[in-house]
Coordinates of C-alpha atoms and ligand atoms in Angstrom, one line a residue:
X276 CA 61.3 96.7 97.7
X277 CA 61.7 93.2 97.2
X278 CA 64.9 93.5 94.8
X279 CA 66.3 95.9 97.4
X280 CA 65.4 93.0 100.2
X281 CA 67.2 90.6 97.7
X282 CA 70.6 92.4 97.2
X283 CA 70.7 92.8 101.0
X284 CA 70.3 89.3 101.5
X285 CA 73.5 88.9 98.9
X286 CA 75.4 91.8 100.6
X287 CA 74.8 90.6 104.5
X288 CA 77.1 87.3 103.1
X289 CA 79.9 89.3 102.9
X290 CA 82.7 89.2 106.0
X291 CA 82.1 92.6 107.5
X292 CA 85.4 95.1 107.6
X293 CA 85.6 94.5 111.2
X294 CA 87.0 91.2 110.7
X295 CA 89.4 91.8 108.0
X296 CA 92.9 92.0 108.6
X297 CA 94.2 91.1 105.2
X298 CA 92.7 94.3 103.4
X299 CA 94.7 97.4 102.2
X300 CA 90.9 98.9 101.4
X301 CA 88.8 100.2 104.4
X302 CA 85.7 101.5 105.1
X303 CA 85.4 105.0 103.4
X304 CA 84.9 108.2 105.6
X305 CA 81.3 109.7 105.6
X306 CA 82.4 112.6 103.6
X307 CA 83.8 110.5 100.7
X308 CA 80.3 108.8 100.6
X309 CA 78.0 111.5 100.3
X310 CA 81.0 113.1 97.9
X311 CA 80.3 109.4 96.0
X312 CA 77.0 110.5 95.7
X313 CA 76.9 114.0 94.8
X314 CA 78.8 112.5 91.7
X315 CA 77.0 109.1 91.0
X316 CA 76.7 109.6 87.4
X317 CA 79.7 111.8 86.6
X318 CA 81.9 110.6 83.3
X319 CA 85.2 112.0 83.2
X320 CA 85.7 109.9 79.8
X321 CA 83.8 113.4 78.5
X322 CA 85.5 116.1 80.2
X323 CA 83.5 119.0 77.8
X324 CA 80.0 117.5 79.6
X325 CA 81.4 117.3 83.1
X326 CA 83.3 120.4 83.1
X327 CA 83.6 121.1 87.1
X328 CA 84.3 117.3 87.6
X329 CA 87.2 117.2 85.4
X330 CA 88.1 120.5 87.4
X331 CA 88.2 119.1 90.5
X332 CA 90.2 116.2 89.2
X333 CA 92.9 119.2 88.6
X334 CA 92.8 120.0 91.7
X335 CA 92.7 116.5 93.2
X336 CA 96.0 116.2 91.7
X337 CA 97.7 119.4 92.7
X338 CA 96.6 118.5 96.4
X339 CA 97.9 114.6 96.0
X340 CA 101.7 116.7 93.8
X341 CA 101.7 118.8 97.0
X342 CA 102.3 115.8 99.4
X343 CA 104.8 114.5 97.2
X344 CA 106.6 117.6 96.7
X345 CA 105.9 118.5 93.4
X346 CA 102.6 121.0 92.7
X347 CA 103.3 120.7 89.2
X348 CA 102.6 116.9 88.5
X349 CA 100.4 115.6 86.1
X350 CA 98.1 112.8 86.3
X351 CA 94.8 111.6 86.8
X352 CA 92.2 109.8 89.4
X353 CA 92.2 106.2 88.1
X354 CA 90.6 102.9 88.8
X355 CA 93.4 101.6 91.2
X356 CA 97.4 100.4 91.4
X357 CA 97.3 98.0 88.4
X358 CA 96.3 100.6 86.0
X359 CA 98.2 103.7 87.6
X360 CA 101.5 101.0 87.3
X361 CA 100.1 100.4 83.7
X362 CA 100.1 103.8 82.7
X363 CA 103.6 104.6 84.8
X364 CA 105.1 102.0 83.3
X365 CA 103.8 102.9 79.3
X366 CA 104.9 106.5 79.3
X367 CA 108.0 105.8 80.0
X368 CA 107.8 102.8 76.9
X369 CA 106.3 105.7 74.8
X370 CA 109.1 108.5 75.3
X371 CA 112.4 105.5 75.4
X372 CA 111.8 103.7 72.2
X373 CA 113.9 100.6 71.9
X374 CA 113.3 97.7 70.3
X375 CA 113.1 95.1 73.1
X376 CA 112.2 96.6 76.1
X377 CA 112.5 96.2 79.5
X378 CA 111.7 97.5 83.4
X379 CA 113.9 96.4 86.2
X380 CA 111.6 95.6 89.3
X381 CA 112.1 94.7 92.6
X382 CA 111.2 90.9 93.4
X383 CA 108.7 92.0 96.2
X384 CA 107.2 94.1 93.5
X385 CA 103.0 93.4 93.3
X386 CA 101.7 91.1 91.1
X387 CA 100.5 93.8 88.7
X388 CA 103.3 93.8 87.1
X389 CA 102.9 90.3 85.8
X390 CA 99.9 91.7 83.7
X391 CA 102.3 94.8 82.6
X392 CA 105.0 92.6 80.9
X393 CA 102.4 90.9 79.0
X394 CA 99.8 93.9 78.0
X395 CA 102.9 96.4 77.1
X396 CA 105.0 93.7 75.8
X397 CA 108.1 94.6 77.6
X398 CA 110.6 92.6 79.7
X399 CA 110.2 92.4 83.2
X400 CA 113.6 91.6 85.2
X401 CA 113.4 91.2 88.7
X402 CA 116.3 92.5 91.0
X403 CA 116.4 90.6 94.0
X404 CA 116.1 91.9 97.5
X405 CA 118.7 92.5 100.8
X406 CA 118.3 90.6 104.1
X407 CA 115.6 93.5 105.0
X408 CA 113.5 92.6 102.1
X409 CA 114.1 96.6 100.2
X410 CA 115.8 96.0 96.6
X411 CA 119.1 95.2 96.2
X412 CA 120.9 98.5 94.7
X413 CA 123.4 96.6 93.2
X414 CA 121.5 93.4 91.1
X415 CA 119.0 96.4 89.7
X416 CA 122.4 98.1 89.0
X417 CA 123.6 94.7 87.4
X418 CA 120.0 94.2 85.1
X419 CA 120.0 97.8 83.6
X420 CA 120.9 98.1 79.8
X421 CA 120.5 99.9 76.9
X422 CA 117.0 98.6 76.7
X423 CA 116.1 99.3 80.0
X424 CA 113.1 102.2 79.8
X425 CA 112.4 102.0 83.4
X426 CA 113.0 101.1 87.3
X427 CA 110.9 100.2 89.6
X428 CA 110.8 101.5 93.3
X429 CA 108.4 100.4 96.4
X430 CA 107.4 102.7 98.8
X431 CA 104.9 100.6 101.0
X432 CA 105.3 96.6 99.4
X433 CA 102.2 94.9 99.4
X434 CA 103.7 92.1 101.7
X435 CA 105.7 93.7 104.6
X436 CA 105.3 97.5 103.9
X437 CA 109.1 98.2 103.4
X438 CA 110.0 100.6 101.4
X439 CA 113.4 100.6 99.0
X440 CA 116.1 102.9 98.8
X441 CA 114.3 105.3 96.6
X442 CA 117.3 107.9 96.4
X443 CA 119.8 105.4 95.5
X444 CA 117.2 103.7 92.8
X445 CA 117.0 107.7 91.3
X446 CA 121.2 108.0 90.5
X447 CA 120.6 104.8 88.6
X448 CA 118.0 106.0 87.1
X449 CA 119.7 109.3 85.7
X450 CA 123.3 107.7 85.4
X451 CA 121.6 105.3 82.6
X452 CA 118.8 108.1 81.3
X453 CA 116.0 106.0 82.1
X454 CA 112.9 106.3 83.9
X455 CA 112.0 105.8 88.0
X456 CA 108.4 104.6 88.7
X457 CA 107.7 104.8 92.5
X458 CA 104.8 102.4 93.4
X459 CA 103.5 104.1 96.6
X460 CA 100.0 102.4 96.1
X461 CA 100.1 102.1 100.1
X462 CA 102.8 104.0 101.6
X463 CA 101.8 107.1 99.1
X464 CA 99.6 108.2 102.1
X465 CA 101.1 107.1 104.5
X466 CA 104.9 107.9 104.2
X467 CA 104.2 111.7 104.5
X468 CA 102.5 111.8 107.6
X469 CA 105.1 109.7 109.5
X470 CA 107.4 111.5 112.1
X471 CA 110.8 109.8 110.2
X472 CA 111.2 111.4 107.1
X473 CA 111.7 108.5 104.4
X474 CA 112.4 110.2 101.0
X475 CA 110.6 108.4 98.2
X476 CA 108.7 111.0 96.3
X477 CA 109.3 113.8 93.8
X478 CA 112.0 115.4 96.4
X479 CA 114.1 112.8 94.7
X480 CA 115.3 114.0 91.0
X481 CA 115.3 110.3 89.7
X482 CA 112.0 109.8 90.3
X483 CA 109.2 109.9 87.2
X484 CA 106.3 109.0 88.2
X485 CA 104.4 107.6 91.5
X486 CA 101.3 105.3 91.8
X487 CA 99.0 106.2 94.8
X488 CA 95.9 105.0 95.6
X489 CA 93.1 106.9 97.5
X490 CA 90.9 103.9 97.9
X491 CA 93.7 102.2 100.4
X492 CA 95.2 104.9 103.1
X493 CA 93.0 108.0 101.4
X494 CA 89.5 106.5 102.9
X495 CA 88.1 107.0 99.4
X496 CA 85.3 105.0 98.0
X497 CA 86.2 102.4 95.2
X498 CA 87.7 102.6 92.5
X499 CA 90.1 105.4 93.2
X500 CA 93.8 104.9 91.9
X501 CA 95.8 107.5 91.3
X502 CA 98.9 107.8 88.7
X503 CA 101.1 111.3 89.2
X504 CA 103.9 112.4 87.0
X505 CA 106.7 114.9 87.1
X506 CA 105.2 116.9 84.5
X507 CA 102.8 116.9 81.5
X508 CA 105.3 115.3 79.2
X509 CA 104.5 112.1 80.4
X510 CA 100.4 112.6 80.1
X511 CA 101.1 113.6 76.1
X512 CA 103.1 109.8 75.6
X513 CA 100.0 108.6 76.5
X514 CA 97.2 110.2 74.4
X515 CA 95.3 109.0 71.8
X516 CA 93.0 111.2 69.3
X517 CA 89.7 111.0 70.1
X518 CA 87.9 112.6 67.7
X519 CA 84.5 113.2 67.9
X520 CA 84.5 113.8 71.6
X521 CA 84.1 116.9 73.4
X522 CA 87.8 116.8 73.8
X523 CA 90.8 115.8 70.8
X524 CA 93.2 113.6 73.0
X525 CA 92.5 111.3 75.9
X526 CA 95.3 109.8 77.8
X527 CA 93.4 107.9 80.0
X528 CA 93.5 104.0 79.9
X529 CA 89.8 103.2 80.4
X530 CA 87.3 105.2 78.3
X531 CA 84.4 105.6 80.3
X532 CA 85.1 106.3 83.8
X533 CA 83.8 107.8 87.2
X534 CA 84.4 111.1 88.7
X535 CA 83.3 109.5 92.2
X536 CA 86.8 108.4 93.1
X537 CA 88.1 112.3 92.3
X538 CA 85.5 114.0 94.8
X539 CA 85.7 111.2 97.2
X540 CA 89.9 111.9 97.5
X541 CA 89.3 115.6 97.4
X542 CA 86.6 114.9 100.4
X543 CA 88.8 113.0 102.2
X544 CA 91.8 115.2 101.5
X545 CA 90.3 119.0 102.4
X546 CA 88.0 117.6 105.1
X547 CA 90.8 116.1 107.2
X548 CA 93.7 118.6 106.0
X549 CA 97.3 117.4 106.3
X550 CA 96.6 117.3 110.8
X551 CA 93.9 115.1 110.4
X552 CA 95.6 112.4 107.8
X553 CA 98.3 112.5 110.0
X554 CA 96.3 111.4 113.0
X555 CA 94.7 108.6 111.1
X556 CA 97.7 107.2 110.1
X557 CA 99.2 108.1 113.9
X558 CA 96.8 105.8 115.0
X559 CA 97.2 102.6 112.4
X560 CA 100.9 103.2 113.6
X561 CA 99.8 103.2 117.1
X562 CA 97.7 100.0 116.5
X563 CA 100.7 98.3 114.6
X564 CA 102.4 98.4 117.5
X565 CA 100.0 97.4 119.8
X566 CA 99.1 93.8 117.7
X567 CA 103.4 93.5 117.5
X568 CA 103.5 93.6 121.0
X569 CA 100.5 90.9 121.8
X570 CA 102.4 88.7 118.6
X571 CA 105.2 89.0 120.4
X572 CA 104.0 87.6 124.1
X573 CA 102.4 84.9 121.6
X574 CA 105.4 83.8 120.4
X575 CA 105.2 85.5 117.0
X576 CA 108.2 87.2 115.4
X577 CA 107.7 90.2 112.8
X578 CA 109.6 89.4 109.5
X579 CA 110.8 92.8 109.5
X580 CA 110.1 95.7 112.1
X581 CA 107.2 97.4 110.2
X582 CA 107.7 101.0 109.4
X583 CA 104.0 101.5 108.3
X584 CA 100.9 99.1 109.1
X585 CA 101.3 96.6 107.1
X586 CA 103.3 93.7 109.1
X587 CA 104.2 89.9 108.8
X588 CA 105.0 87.6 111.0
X589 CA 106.9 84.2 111.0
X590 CA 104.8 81.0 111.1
X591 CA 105.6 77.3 110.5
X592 CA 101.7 76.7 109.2
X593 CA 100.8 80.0 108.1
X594 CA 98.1 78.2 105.7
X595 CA 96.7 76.1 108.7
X596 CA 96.6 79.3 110.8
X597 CA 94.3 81.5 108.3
X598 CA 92.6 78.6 107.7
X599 CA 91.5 77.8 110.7
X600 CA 91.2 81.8 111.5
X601 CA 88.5 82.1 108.6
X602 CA 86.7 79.1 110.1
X603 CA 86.3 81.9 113.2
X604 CA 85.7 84.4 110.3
X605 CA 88.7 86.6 110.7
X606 CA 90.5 87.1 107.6
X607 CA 94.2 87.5 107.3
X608 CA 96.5 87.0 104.0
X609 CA 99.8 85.0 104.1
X610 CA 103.0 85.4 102.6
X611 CA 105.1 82.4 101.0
X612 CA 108.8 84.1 101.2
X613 CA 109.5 84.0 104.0
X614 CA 106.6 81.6 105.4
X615 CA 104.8 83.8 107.3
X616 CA 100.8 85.6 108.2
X617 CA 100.4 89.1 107.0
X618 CA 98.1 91.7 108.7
X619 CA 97.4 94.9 107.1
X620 CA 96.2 97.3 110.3
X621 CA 93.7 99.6 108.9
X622 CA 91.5 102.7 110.2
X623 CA 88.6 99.8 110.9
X624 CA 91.4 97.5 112.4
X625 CA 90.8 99.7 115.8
X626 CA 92.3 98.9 119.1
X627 CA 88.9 97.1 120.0
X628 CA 89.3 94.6 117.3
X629 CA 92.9 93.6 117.5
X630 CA 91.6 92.7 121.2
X631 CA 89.0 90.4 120.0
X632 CA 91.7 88.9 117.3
X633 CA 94.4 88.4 119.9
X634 CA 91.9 86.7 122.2
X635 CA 91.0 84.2 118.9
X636 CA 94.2 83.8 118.2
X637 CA 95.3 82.7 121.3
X638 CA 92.3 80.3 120.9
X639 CA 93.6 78.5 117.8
X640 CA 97.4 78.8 118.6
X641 CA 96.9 76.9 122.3
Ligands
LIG888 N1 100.8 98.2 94.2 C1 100.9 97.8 95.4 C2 102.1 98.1 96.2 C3 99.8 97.2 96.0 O1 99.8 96.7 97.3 C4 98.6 97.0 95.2 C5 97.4 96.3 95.8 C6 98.6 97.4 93.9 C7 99.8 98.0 93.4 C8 97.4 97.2 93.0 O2 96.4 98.0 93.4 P1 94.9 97.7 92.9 O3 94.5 96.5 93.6 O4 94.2 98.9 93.4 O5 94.9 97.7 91.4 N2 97.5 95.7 97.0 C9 96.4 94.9 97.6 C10 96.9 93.5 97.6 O6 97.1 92.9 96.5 C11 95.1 95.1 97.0 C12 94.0 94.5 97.8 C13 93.2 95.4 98.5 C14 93.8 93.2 97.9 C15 92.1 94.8 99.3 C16 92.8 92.6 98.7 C17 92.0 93.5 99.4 O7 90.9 93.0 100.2 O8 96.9 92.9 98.7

């Protein structure tokens, strides 16, 4: 046991979820580990070997299309939001061929799409944003061409949770005959439990395609990305002939890859049911609110009122303050536009630690 003893010895070094406020991963639920388990050595690279695996993944997806009003999308389990934005992003390349071209994000978009412009070789244009940080309708209106293949919605951005104006994004989007990729990496799970309906899905014509992660809000073990489009169409600009595999085509970006995320999301997914996502979420929401209000008596402003739990609040020395937070080992991530910290409130971020983070915060503020 003396390996074992060693990579415990590696693993106790690492900062404990419990005093992470920075993260949009969690701690997975106990029925996405054992799930995780069941399906250790499951390749879905080789769907012909791991013929139940690849069926669950079907109906992974149809469960994931049903919360985002469609039950006919296509897609797959992936490794996370950079390669679900990847793949969004090249189908809608492969079916609008121009010569040069280009996606019209929003400037709050995540930093994946830095590595999109320069694996797919397309132009990234960045729209920039209204006083409450969503996209401004009218710049993306302004940047879209003949070249443009595709726009770029957030439901859930990475820094204050806000999500654009997906509806208005989708009559661009079908005025100009191009594309609408919804990055609801975050707010993909958590937008449909909310009590405020905020349309952002496949309710809305415009949209294409829609990046949601199980491995944030879905409690499923890591990697588990998942990409979802309106229909098949999309899956077929993506293959590639695989020919002396169990199957012909493979539209997939990674070759080899696990069916652990897939059982872990349907875990999650049909072990909770639709109540029991809602009251996870109920309670981050709950939670949000609380840290707000003990920011607040601090003297700490939210950016914007946060709609999900993901919120940001002014500081003068938001580097000094995480800084000095880590030194108490807390973690919390900071934003540079406006200056400000950013907390992401989790299912481990309970009401128990906020009260232990509020009481070192106080600490390092006085
Ligand atoms: N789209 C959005 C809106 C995201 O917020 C993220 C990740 C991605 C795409 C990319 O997803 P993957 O990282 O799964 O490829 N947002 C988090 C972030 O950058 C990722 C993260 C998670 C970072 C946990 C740190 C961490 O501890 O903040």
């Amino acid at each position: 046991m003396d390996i074992i003893n060693e990579l415990m010895s590696y693993r106790e070094r690492d900062i404990p979820y419990s005093r992470v406020l920075s993260s949009m991963c969690t701690v997975p639920h106990p029925v996405a580990v054992k799930a995780h388990e069941i399906f250790i050595e499951t390749n879905l690279g080789d769907p012909g070997i791991f013929v139940g695996t690849i069926e669950l993944e079907k109906k992974t997806i149809e469960m994931i299309g049903e919360l985002l009003n469609n039950r006919n999308a296509s897609g797959y389990i992936c490794s996370g939001g950079t390669e679900a934005n990847i793949q969004g992003i090249r189908a809608a390349r492969n079916l609008k061929k121009v010569k040069d071209p280009n996606i019209v994000i929003p400037k709050s978009a995540h930093f994946s799409f830095e590595k999109i412009g320069d694996i797919l070789g397309v132009e990234i244009r960045r729209a920039a944003l209204n006083k409450d940080y969503t996209v401004s309708i009218s710049d993306v209106d302004r940047l879209v061409d003949e070249n443009t293949v595709a726009l770029v919605g957030i439901a859930g951005t990475t820094e204050l949770g806000q999500v654009d104006n997906i509806k208005e994004l989708g009559k661009i989007a079908e005025e100009n005959g191009v594309f609408l990729h919804v990055d609801a990496a975050f707010g993909g799970l958590v937008l449909p439990f909310l009590s405020r309906h905020i349309p952002f899905d496949f309710e809305i014509r415009g949209v294409s395609s829609i990046t949601v992660d199980p491995h944030k809000m879905g409690m499923a073990t890591i990697p588990a990305g998942g990409i979802l489009f309106r229909d098949e169409r999309f899956l077929r600009a993506l293959e590639v002939e695989t020919p002396y595999l169990t199957s012909k085509y493979q539209y997939t970006l990674t070759g080899t890859r696990p069916g652990t995320g897939v059982a872990s999301t349907y875990a999650v997914l049909k072990h909770l049911g639709y109540d029991g996502m809602k009251e996870m979420v109920d309670g981050c929401i709950r939670n949000t609110r609380t840290l707000v209000e003990e920011m607040e008596v601090l003297g700490f402003e939210p950016v914007v009122e946060p709609l999900m739990n993901v919120v940001s609040f002014h500081a003068k020395n938001p580097e000094e303050i995480k800084e000095e937070l880590y030194r108490r080992k807390w973690v919390i991530s900071t934003i540079r536009n406006p200056k400000a910290i950013r907390m992401v409130i989790m299912p481990h971020v309970t009401e128990e630690v906020i009260g232990s983070f509020i009481s070192d915060f106080r600490k390092i503020i006085s």
